[in-house]
Amino acid sequence: MAIHWFKYAAPASFYGLAGRMIPWFTGAAVVTTLVGLYIGMVLAPTDFQQGDSYRIIYIHVPAAWMGMFTYLVMAGWAAAGVVFNTRLSGMMVQALAPTGALFTFVALWTGAFWGRPTWGTYWVWDARLTSTLILFFLYIGYMALRASIDDPRRADRAGAVLTLVGVVNIPIIYFSVQWWNTLHQGASVRPGSSSMATVMLTGMLVMAFAAWMYTIAISLARVRSIIIEREQHSAWVGELLVAEGHGRPSGTSEALPGSNEQGAR
Amino acid sequence: MNWSSFSDFLAMGGYAFFVWMSYGVTALLVVAEVAWVVKQRRRSLARAQVQRSIREWSST
């Protein structure tokens, strides 16, 4: 028993840590979402140029930031996995990808529904939009690559290489509005100077914080399932099932009903 | 408070379709992701339980 705990130290201890952190991040996500929506959708005034279509900003910008930042975090874990060969790194990359893909899709989707009333089109092959679409494909590509490799450790390494190569796209997205003439506007928020009214900016930053809290909560919840799946052959998971009340205590092994004949021996 | 009535709020100054398509689909995706993660947790625990049963059964 002790030797198994030692052997699986990282994922096993992280599993418990993640479990303790999830309620806090979930609570923070719910509260900040409600506060952010109240500021943005109820308190904030109508924009004098764009009317109320501008209110899409409270999802669009936080989602776009989160889509990019999640990729950087994934790349950080991927690099750690390549350098230190730790199993938890690959699991974290795996846990973050769907949420990063979700936020990138939301950024594209809300951008389309913002572009239509303000630019007159849902989509244009502009540098910012195209590079963000590539980011979405990188997430999808990572998940497809993982799904095509049976051995999780090999999938970790292949996924890490793909993630690290793709990170070159992040500065391209970020600087696209400066490097090329784009239909997409430049940055409204820069450290020290922002071209937005205080109440609008506050609503947007609160929503951005909410997106952070949500991403942390959901990826910790997801990594716990991934840890269980990938470590299900280890003894600590068996002990954990008992400790958390999901399984029968050892000894009462009428186990697997009907497995006596065509068993797994 | 920016709105004079709830229907005023829903109308979004004439941009209701664009605003609510953005918010609606985002909300839908977030709910779907949470449901997926809950389901994934149940499934992983169930599979681990089967593994544990097999281990116990084959060690007896």
GROMACS .gro file of C-alpha atoms in nm:
model
  325
    1MET     CA    1   0.000   0.000   0.000
    2ALA     CA    2   0.264   0.250   0.109
    3ILE     CA    3   0.471   0.171  -0.195
    4HIS     CA    4   0.178   0.243  -0.425
    5TRP     CA    5   0.113   0.576  -0.258
    6PHE     CA    6   0.478   0.663  -0.310
    7LYS     CA    7   0.479   0.545  -0.668
    8TYR     CA    8   0.171   0.743  -0.766
    9ALA     CA    9   0.246   1.039  -0.543
   10ALA     CA   10   0.182   1.320  -0.789
   11PRO     CA   11  -0.158   1.234  -0.941
   12ALA     CA   12  -0.284   1.077  -0.618
   13SER     CA   13  -0.207   1.379  -0.404
   14PHE     CA   14  -0.319   1.622  -0.673
   15TYR     CA   15  -0.652   1.441  -0.692
   16GLY     CA   16  -0.725   1.532  -0.330
   17LEU     CA   17  -0.594   1.886  -0.364
   18ALA     CA   18  -0.809   1.946  -0.672
   19GLY     CA   19  -1.112   1.809  -0.490
   20ARG     CA   20  -1.064   2.057  -0.207
   21MET     CA   21  -1.017   2.353  -0.445
   22ILE     CA   22  -1.313   2.289  -0.679
   23PRO     CA   23  -1.591   2.422  -0.448
   24TRP     CA   24  -1.404   2.751  -0.398
   25PHE     CA   25  -1.343   2.814  -0.766
   26THR     CA   26  -1.697   2.707  -0.854
   27GLY     CA   27  -1.840   2.948  -0.596
   28ALA     CA   28  -1.616   3.229  -0.722
   29ALA     CA   29  -1.720   3.155  -1.082
   30VAL     CA   30  -2.092   3.168  -1.001
   31VAL     CA   31  -2.069   3.487  -0.794
   32THR     CA   32  -1.845   3.677  -1.037
   33THR     CA   33  -2.059   3.571  -1.335
   34LEU     CA   34  -2.373   3.705  -1.167
   35VAL     CA   35  -2.199   4.030  -1.063
   36GLY     CA   36  -2.041   4.073  -1.407
   37LEU     CA   37  -2.370   4.013  -1.589
   38TYR     CA   38  -2.549   4.256  -1.358
   39ILE     CA   39  -2.292   4.529  -1.423
   40GLY     CA   40  -2.276   4.464  -1.796
   41MET     CA   41  -2.636   4.382  -1.882
   42VAL     CA   42  -2.827   4.595  -1.628
   43LEU     CA   43  -2.615   4.884  -1.498
   44ALA     CA   44  -2.397   4.973  -1.797
   45PRO     CA   45  -2.542   5.233  -2.034
   46THR     CA   46  -2.613   5.183  -2.404
   47ASP     CA   47  -2.315   5.263  -2.628
   48PHE     CA   48  -2.363   5.585  -2.823
   49GLN     CA   49  -2.225   5.436  -3.146
   50GLN     CA   50  -2.309   5.066  -3.139
   51GLY     CA   51  -2.631   5.073  -2.936
   52ASP     CA   52  -2.687   4.762  -2.725
   53SER     CA   53  -2.510   4.528  -2.966
   54TYR     CA   54  -2.188   4.622  -2.785
   55ARG     CA   55  -2.307   4.416  -2.483
   56ILE     CA   56  -2.170   4.109  -2.661
   57ILE     CA   57  -1.831   4.240  -2.543
   58TYR     CA   58  -1.896   4.098  -2.193
   59ILE     CA   59  -1.868   3.746  -2.336
   60HIS     CA   60  -1.660   3.804  -2.647
   61VAL     CA   61  -1.348   3.960  -2.495
   62PRO     CA   62  -1.327   3.739  -2.184
   63ALA     CA   63  -1.381   3.430  -2.403
   64ALA     CA   64  -1.112   3.538  -2.651
   65TRP     CA   65  -0.863   3.610  -2.370
   66MET     CA   66  -0.943   3.280  -2.203
   67GLY     CA   67  -0.909   3.086  -2.528
   68MET     CA   68  -0.559   3.227  -2.576
   69PHE     CA   69  -0.450   3.209  -2.215
   70THR     CA   70  -0.570   2.850  -2.171
   71TYR     CA   71  -0.349   2.757  -2.465
   72LEU     CA   72  -0.048   2.918  -2.297
   73VAL     CA   73  -0.121   2.726  -1.976
   74MET     CA   74  -0.154   2.404  -2.180
   75ALA     CA   75   0.180   2.476  -2.346
   76GLY     CA   76   0.336   2.536  -2.003
   77TRP     CA   77   0.213   2.197  -1.879
   78ALA     CA   78   0.321   2.036  -2.207
   79ALA     CA   79   0.673   2.178  -2.167
   80ALA     CA   80   0.686   2.057  -1.806
   81GLY     CA   81   0.578   1.713  -1.927
   82VAL     CA   82   0.850   1.700  -2.191
   83VAL     CA   83   1.123   1.820  -1.950
   84PHE     CA   84   1.032   1.634  -1.631
   85ASN     CA   85   0.835   1.343  -1.781
   86THR     CA   86   0.566   1.376  -1.514
   87ARG     CA   87   0.232   1.209  -1.572
   88LEU     CA   88   0.023   1.485  -1.418
   89SER     CA   89   0.143   1.732  -1.688
   90GLY     CA   90  -0.010   1.531  -1.970
   91MET     CA   91  -0.330   1.491  -1.769
   92MET     CA   92  -0.355   1.868  -1.716
   93VAL     CA   93  -0.302   1.938  -2.087
   94GLN     CA   94  -0.574   1.684  -2.160
   95ALA     CA   95  -0.807   1.845  -1.903
   96LEU     CA   96  -0.761   2.202  -2.031
   97ALA     CA   97  -0.808   2.142  -2.405
   98PRO     CA   98  -1.190   2.109  -2.421
   99THR     CA   99  -1.245   2.427  -2.218
  100GLY     CA  100  -0.993   2.618  -2.429
  101ALA     CA  101  -1.173   2.496  -2.740
  102LEU     CA  102  -1.506   2.601  -2.591
  103PHE     CA  103  -1.392   2.956  -2.516
  104THR     CA  104  -1.226   2.993  -2.856
  105PHE     CA  105  -1.546   2.878  -3.024
  106VAL     CA  106  -1.747   3.121  -2.809
  107ALA     CA  107  -1.512   3.404  -2.911
  108LEU     CA  108  -1.565   3.319  -3.281
  109TRP     CA  109  -1.939   3.272  -3.241
  110THR     CA  110  -2.006   3.591  -3.044
  111GLY     CA  111  -1.767   3.775  -3.276
  112ALA     CA  112  -1.982   3.670  -3.571
  113PHE     CA  113  -2.298   3.795  -3.403
  114TRP     CA  114  -2.124   4.118  -3.315
  115GLY     CA  115  -1.970   4.159  -3.660
  116ARG     CA  116  -2.302   4.130  -3.838
  117PRO     CA  117  -2.463   4.446  -3.689
  118THR     CA  118  -2.137   4.648  -3.670
  119TRP     CA  119  -1.943   4.542  -3.983
  120GLY     CA  120  -2.233   4.407  -4.188
  121THR     CA  121  -2.090   4.054  -4.207
  122TYR     CA  122  -2.075   3.744  -3.988
  123TRP     CA  123  -1.733   3.643  -4.111
  124VAL     CA  124  -1.437   3.789  -4.294
  125TRP     CA  125  -1.093   3.634  -4.359
  126ASP     CA  126  -0.921   3.899  -4.155
  127ALA     CA  127  -0.594   3.824  -3.971
  128ARG     CA  128  -0.744   3.832  -3.621
  129LEU     CA  129  -1.040   3.612  -3.712
  130THR     CA  130  -0.837   3.366  -3.919
  131SER     CA  131  -0.565   3.321  -3.656
  132THR     CA  132  -0.833   3.265  -3.391
  133LEU     CA  133  -0.995   3.002  -3.613
  134ILE     CA  134  -0.653   2.833  -3.636
  135LEU     CA  135  -0.636   2.835  -3.255
  136PHE     CA  136  -0.970   2.654  -3.249
  137PHE     CA  137  -0.836   2.397  -3.497
  138LEU     CA  138  -0.524   2.349  -3.281
  139TYR     CA  139  -0.744   2.256  -2.985
  140ILE     CA  140  -0.951   2.022  -3.202
  141GLY     CA  141  -0.632   1.878  -3.355
  142TYR     CA  142  -0.485   1.813  -3.010
  143MET     CA  143  -0.799   1.630  -2.898
  144ALA     CA  144  -0.818   1.429  -3.223
  145LEU     CA  145  -0.449   1.335  -3.195
  146ARG     CA  146  -0.498   1.214  -2.837
  147ALA     CA  147  -0.805   1.016  -2.936
  148SER     CA  148  -0.609   0.840  -3.210
  149ILE     CA  149  -0.331   0.711  -2.979
  150ASP     CA  150  -0.421   0.424  -2.746
  151ASP     CA  151  -0.128   0.451  -2.505
  152PRO     CA  152  -0.193   0.757  -2.283
  153ARG     CA  153   0.178   0.822  -2.224
  154ARG     CA  154   0.252   0.826  -2.596
  155ALA     CA  155  -0.053   1.047  -2.646
  156ASP     CA  156   0.091   1.282  -2.380
  157ARG     CA  157   0.419   1.317  -2.568
  158ALA     CA  158   0.265   1.357  -2.914
  159GLY     CA  159   0.009   1.603  -2.775
  160ALA     CA  160   0.284   1.801  -2.600
  161VAL     CA  161   0.479   1.839  -2.926
  162LEU     CA  162   0.169   1.956  -3.113
  163THR     CA  163   0.080   2.200  -2.833
  164LEU     CA  164   0.432   2.346  -2.822
  165VAL     CA  165   0.453   2.391  -3.199
  166GLY     CA  166   0.110   2.557  -3.203
  167VAL     CA  167   0.204   2.813  -2.939
  168VAL     CA  168   0.358   3.027  -3.216
  169ASN     CA  169   0.001   3.113  -3.311
  170ILE     CA  170  -0.070   3.298  -2.985
  171PRO     CA  171   0.151   3.605  -3.050
  172ILE     CA  172   0.018   3.603  -3.407
  173ILE     CA  173  -0.338   3.637  -3.274
  174TYR     CA  174  -0.238   3.896  -3.017
  175PHE     CA  175  -0.041   4.122  -3.252
  176SER     CA  176  -0.249   4.057  -3.566
  177VAL     CA  177  -0.438   4.385  -3.522
  178GLN     CA  178  -0.106   4.573  -3.522
  179TRP     CA  179   0.083   4.378  -3.789
  180TRP     CA  180  -0.188   4.375  -4.053
  181ASN     CA  181  -0.470   4.601  -4.161
  182THR     CA  182  -0.764   4.424  -4.004
  183LEU     CA  183  -1.135   4.487  -3.994
  184HIS     CA  184  -1.113   4.381  -3.631
  185GLN     CA  185  -1.047   4.680  -3.408
  186GLY     CA  186  -0.726   4.724  -3.211
  187ALA     CA  187  -0.700   4.660  -2.839
  188SER     CA  188  -0.942   4.863  -2.625
  189VAL     CA  189  -0.770   4.758  -2.307
  190ARG     CA  190  -0.400   4.814  -2.253
  191PRO     CA  191  -0.212   4.837  -1.926
  192GLY     CA  192  -0.237   5.197  -1.815
  193SER     CA  193  -0.471   5.324  -2.085
  194SER     CA  194  -0.812   5.198  -2.185
  195SER     CA  195  -1.058   5.351  -2.426
  196MET     CA  196  -1.368   5.230  -2.243
  197ALA     CA  197  -1.608   5.385  -1.991
  198THR     CA  198  -1.532   5.272  -1.636
  199VAL     CA  199  -1.856   5.082  -1.578
  200MET     CA  200  -1.821   4.893  -1.909
  201LEU     CA  201  -1.458   4.813  -1.840
  202THR     CA  202  -1.545   4.694  -1.488
  203GLY     CA  203  -1.817   4.462  -1.620
  204MET     CA  204  -1.581   4.317  -1.877
  205LEU     CA  205  -1.297   4.261  -1.630
  206VAL     CA  206  -1.534   4.095  -1.381
  207MET     CA  207  -1.655   3.863  -1.659
  208ALA     CA  208  -1.293   3.790  -1.752
  209PHE     CA  209  -1.226   3.696  -1.389
  210ALA     CA  210  -1.537   3.475  -1.395
  211ALA     CA  211  -1.402   3.297  -1.704
  212TRP     CA  212  -1.077   3.228  -1.515
  213MET     CA  213  -1.260   3.086  -1.216
  214TYR     CA  214  -1.480   2.871  -1.440
  215THR     CA  215  -1.184   2.737  -1.636
  216ILE     CA  216  -0.993   2.646  -1.320
  217ALA     CA  217  -1.297   2.478  -1.161
  218ILE     CA  218  -1.400   2.278  -1.468
  219SER     CA  219  -1.048   2.166  -1.560
  220LEU     CA  220  -0.976   2.054  -1.203
  221ALA     CA  221  -1.302   1.858  -1.207
  222ARG     CA  222  -1.208   1.707  -1.543
  223VAL     CA  223  -0.853   1.618  -1.441
  224ARG     CA  224  -0.991   1.423  -1.144
  225SER     CA  225  -1.185   1.199  -1.382
  226ILE     CA  226  -0.880   1.167  -1.605
  227ILE     CA  227  -0.664   1.069  -1.305
  228ILE     CA  228  -0.919   0.803  -1.202
  229GLU     CA  229  -0.940   0.668  -1.557
  230ARG     CA  230  -0.567   0.653  -1.612
  231GLU     CA  231  -0.480   0.520  -1.266
  232GLN     CA  232  -0.774   0.282  -1.231
  233HIS     CA  233  -0.540  -0.020  -1.217
  234SER     CA  234  -0.356   0.120  -0.916
  235ALA     CA  235  -0.434   0.032  -0.558
  236TRP     CA  236  -0.481   0.389  -0.439
  237VAL     CA  237  -0.783   0.436  -0.666
  238GLY     CA  238  -0.934   0.122  -0.513
  239GLU     CA  239  -0.875   0.258  -0.164
  240LEU     CA  240  -1.015   0.593  -0.272
  241LEU     CA  241  -1.335   0.434  -0.399
  242VAL     CA  242  -1.388   0.284  -0.058
  243ALA     CA  243  -1.290   0.600   0.128
  244GLU     CA  244  -1.528   0.814  -0.077
  245GLY     CA  245  -1.805   0.558  -0.046
  246HIS     CA  246  -1.826   0.461  -0.413
  247GLY     CA  247  -1.732   0.100  -0.362
  248ARG     CA  248  -1.767  -0.191  -0.123
  249PRO     CA  249  -1.495  -0.231   0.141
  250SER     CA  250  -1.239  -0.502   0.073
  251GLY     CA  251  -1.338  -0.852   0.173
  252THR     CA  252  -1.700  -0.845   0.060
  253SER     CA  253  -1.606  -0.977  -0.278
  254GLU     CA  254  -1.911  -1.117  -0.442
  255ALA     CA  255  -1.790  -0.843  -0.685
  256LEU     CA  256  -1.882  -0.844  -1.055
  257PRO     CA  257  -2.218  -1.020  -1.066
  258GLY     CA  258  -2.217  -1.307  -1.318
  259SER     CA  259  -1.845  -1.283  -1.382
  260ASN     CA  260  -1.763  -1.624  -1.235
  261GLU     CA  261  -1.766  -1.813  -1.562
  262GLN     CA  262  -1.641  -1.576  -1.832
  263GLY     CA  263  -1.415  -1.391  -1.591
  264ALA     CA  264  -1.116  -1.171  -1.649
  265ARG     CA  265  -0.855  -1.407  -1.516
  266MET     CA  266  -3.021   5.075  -1.404
  267ASN     CA  267  -3.023   5.120  -1.780
  268TRP     CA  268  -3.367   4.977  -1.861
  269SER     CA  269  -3.718   5.110  -1.811
  270SER     CA  270  -3.890   4.770  -1.826
  271PHE     CA  271  -3.816   4.399  -1.866
  272SER     CA  272  -3.941   4.398  -2.225
  273ASP     CA  273  -3.710   4.691  -2.290
  274PHE     CA  274  -3.425   4.475  -2.158
  275LEU     CA  275  -3.525   4.180  -2.378
  276ALA     CA  276  -3.544   4.402  -2.687
  277MET     CA  277  -3.178   4.512  -2.642
  278GLY     CA  278  -3.241   4.832  -2.833
  279GLY     CA  279  -3.329   4.637  -3.148
  280TYR     CA  280  -3.026   4.404  -3.127
  281ALA     CA  281  -3.209   4.125  -2.943
  282PHE     CA  282  -3.129   3.859  -3.205
  283PHE     CA  283  -2.752   3.922  -3.200
  284VAL     CA  284  -2.717   3.971  -2.826
  285TRP     CA  285  -2.932   3.675  -2.726
  286MET     CA  286  -2.780   3.442  -2.987
  287SER     CA  287  -2.441   3.523  -2.831
  288TYR     CA  288  -2.549   3.486  -2.470
  289GLY     CA  289  -2.782   3.190  -2.536
  290VAL     CA  290  -2.531   2.972  -2.719
  291THR     CA  291  -2.259   3.053  -2.464
  292ALA     CA  292  -2.490   2.955  -2.176
  293LEU     CA  293  -2.589   2.637  -2.359
  294LEU     CA  294  -2.226   2.536  -2.414
  295VAL     CA  295  -2.130   2.603  -2.052
  296VAL     CA  296  -2.425   2.396  -1.925
  297ALA     CA  297  -2.336   2.117  -2.171
  298GLU     CA  298  -1.972   2.118  -2.058
  299VAL     CA  299  -2.067   2.096  -1.690
  300ALA     CA  300  -2.308   1.810  -1.765
  301TRP     CA  301  -2.036   1.632  -1.965
  302VAL     CA  302  -1.784   1.663  -1.681
  303VAL     CA  303  -2.038   1.528  -1.429
  304LYS     CA  304  -2.113   1.234  -1.659
  305GLN     CA  305  -1.741   1.171  -1.716
  306ARG     CA  306  -1.686   1.157  -1.340
  307ARG     CA  307  -1.963   0.900  -1.290
  308ARG     CA  308  -1.829   0.689  -1.577
  309SER     CA  309  -1.468   0.697  -1.456
  310LEU     CA  310  -1.573   0.597  -1.103
  311ALA     CA  311  -1.787   0.313  -1.239
  312ARG     CA  312  -1.500   0.183  -1.454
  313ALA     CA  313  -1.254   0.205  -1.166
  314GLN     CA  314  -1.503   0.010  -0.954
  315VAL     CA  315  -1.513  -0.267  -1.214
  316GLN     CA  316  -1.131  -0.275  -1.222
  317ARG     CA  317  -1.121  -0.303  -0.845
  318SER     CA  318  -1.376  -0.585  -0.846
  319ILE     CA  319  -1.174  -0.772  -1.107
  320ARG     CA  320  -0.859  -0.731  -0.894
  321GLU     CA  321  -1.031  -0.861  -0.584
  322TRP     CA  322  -1.195  -1.145  -0.768
  323SER     CA  323  -0.874  -1.260  -0.932
  324SER     CA  324  -0.678  -1.240  -0.606
  325THR     CA  325  -0.919  -1.473  -0.422
   0.00000   0.00000   0.00000
